[in-house]
Amino acid sequence: MKQSSRRNFIAQSALAGLGTLIALPSLAANIGSENTLANPFSSPIKTGFDQQPLPYAYNALEPLIDTLTMDIHYNKHAAAYSKNVKEAAQAESVDITKPLEDVLSNVSKYSVKMRNNAGGHYNHEMFWKLLSADATTQPDATLLAAINTSFGSLDELKKQFNTAATGRFGSGWAWLILTADKKLAVTSTPNQDNPLMDIAEKKGFPLMGLDVWEHAYYLKYQNRRADYIAAYWKLLNWKTVSERFNSI
Ligand code: MN
């Protein structure tokens, strides 16, 4: 047994012993607050039920994302998800002063309307922040190291993400997630589902997501989804992705 392993073993044994004690105020307090131990995807980055202002002008991402698409996407599609999730929350007695994440992690207990619109609202609130005309073009050092560990290289991550985004049949999203065992993974979900949902096939905390619904690109790119995906990489603000990664 190496020195470090021995130390871990001794520490774990000591913890196991402590676990038999009834009074463990610090640990008990931890479990009670924020679900730190119960929910491995807990992050201080939280989402509310109201639509936040778009962080740039409708024409800011021209020519890669055209003004009309941005206007309709934000003011019609995304605004409707926010309106509808609040309606569902009222009908299903959900406290909208609490984070939306609480609903997502238990979404199977709610209606289909809640699932579609809670997902739709969360996904878009994150999506706008991932794009920028003056984007930071590289992950920070910590995230890059994690990408290299999980994928071998940034290029390999891009390849897998592109495959997930082009391969999603119909409407949905491609994701880079941090899994419960702190590994990075690429996944994709149908419709407005996302990896925070208890019904997701592959669960994790979303670091970046790409909307591949036709409403996100059809006016400019028509059937050329791959060109739209290439535009996403040019606009992707790695600063946001790195912040999300470092929040956990
Ligand atoms: Mn959309």
CSV table of N, CA and C and ligand atoms in Angstrom, one decimal, residues 73-74 77-78 81 120 123-124 127-128 172-173 192 210-217 228, ligand 1:
chain,number,residue,atom,x,y,z
A,73,HIS,N,-36.4,33.5,-32.1
A,73,HIS,CA,-36.0,32.5,-31.2
A,73,HIS,C,-36.1,33.0,-29.7
A,74,TYR,N,-35.6,34.2,-29.4
A,74,TYR,CA,-35.7,34.7,-28.1
A,74,TYR,C,-37.1,35.1,-27.7
A,77,HIS,N,-40.1,31.7,-29.2
A,77,HIS,CA,-39.9,30.3,-28.7
A,77,HIS,C,-39.5,30.3,-27.3
A,78,ALA,N,-38.4,31.0,-26.9
A,78,ALA,CA,-37.9,31.0,-25.6
A,78,ALA,C,-38.8,31.6,-24.6
A,81,TYR,N,-41.5,29.3,-23.5
A,81,TYR,CA,-41.2,28.3,-22.5
A,81,TYR,C,-41.2,28.9,-21.1
A,120,GLY,N,-37.2,23.5,-21.7
A,120,GLY,CA,-37.0,24.6,-22.8
A,120,GLY,C,-36.5,25.8,-22.2
A,123,ASN,N,-32.8,25.3,-20.9
A,123,ASN,CA,-31.8,25.2,-22.0
A,123,ASN,C,-31.5,26.5,-22.7
A,124,HIS,N,-32.6,27.3,-22.9
A,124,HIS,CA,-32.3,28.6,-23.6
A,124,HIS,C,-31.6,29.6,-22.7
A,127,PHE,N,-28.2,28.7,-23.1
A,127,PHE,CA,-27.7,28.8,-24.5
A,127,PHE,C,-27.3,30.2,-24.9
A,128,TRP,N,-28.1,31.2,-24.5
A,128,TRP,CA,-27.7,32.6,-24.9
A,128,TRP,C,-26.4,33.0,-24.3
A,172,GLY,N,-33.8,18.6,-30.7
A,172,GLY,CA,-33.2,18.2,-29.5
A,172,GLY,C,-31.9,19.0,-29.3
A,173,TRP,N,-31.1,18.5,-28.4
A,173,TRP,CA,-29.9,19.2,-28.0
A,173,TRP,C,-28.7,18.3,-27.9
A,192,GLN,N,-37.0,19.1,-25.5
A,192,GLN,CA,-36.4,20.0,-24.6
A,192,GLN,C,-35.9,19.4,-23.4
A,210,LEU,N,-26.1,22.7,-27.3
A,210,LEU,CA,-26.4,23.3,-28.6
A,210,LEU,C,-27.8,22.9,-29.0
A,211,ASP,N,-28.6,23.9,-29.3
A,211,ASP,CA,-29.9,23.8,-29.7
A,211,ASP,C,-29.9,23.4,-31.2
A,212,VAL,N,-30.4,22.2,-31.5
A,212,VAL,CA,-30.5,21.8,-32.9
A,212,VAL,C,-31.9,21.7,-33.4
A,213,TRP,N,-32.8,22.3,-32.7
A,213,TRP,CA,-34.2,22.5,-33.3
A,213,TRP,C,-34.0,23.3,-34.6
A,214,GLU,N,-34.9,23.1,-35.6
A,214,GLU,CA,-34.8,23.8,-36.8
A,214,GLU,C,-35.1,25.3,-36.6
A,215,HIS,N,-35.9,25.6,-35.5
A,215,HIS,CA,-36.2,27.1,-35.3
A,215,HIS,C,-34.9,27.9,-34.9
A,216,ALA,N,-33.8,27.2,-34.5
A,216,ALA,CA,-32.6,27.8,-34.2
A,216,ALA,C,-31.8,28.2,-35.4
A,217,TYR,N,-32.0,27.6,-36.6
A,217,TYR,CA,-31.1,27.8,-37.7
A,217,TYR,C,-31.8,27.8,-39.1
A,228,TYR,N,-24.5,25.2,-39.4
A,228,TYR,CA,-24.9,25.9,-38.2
A,228,TYR,C,-24.0,25.4,-37.0
B,1,MN,MN,-34.5,26.9,-29.3
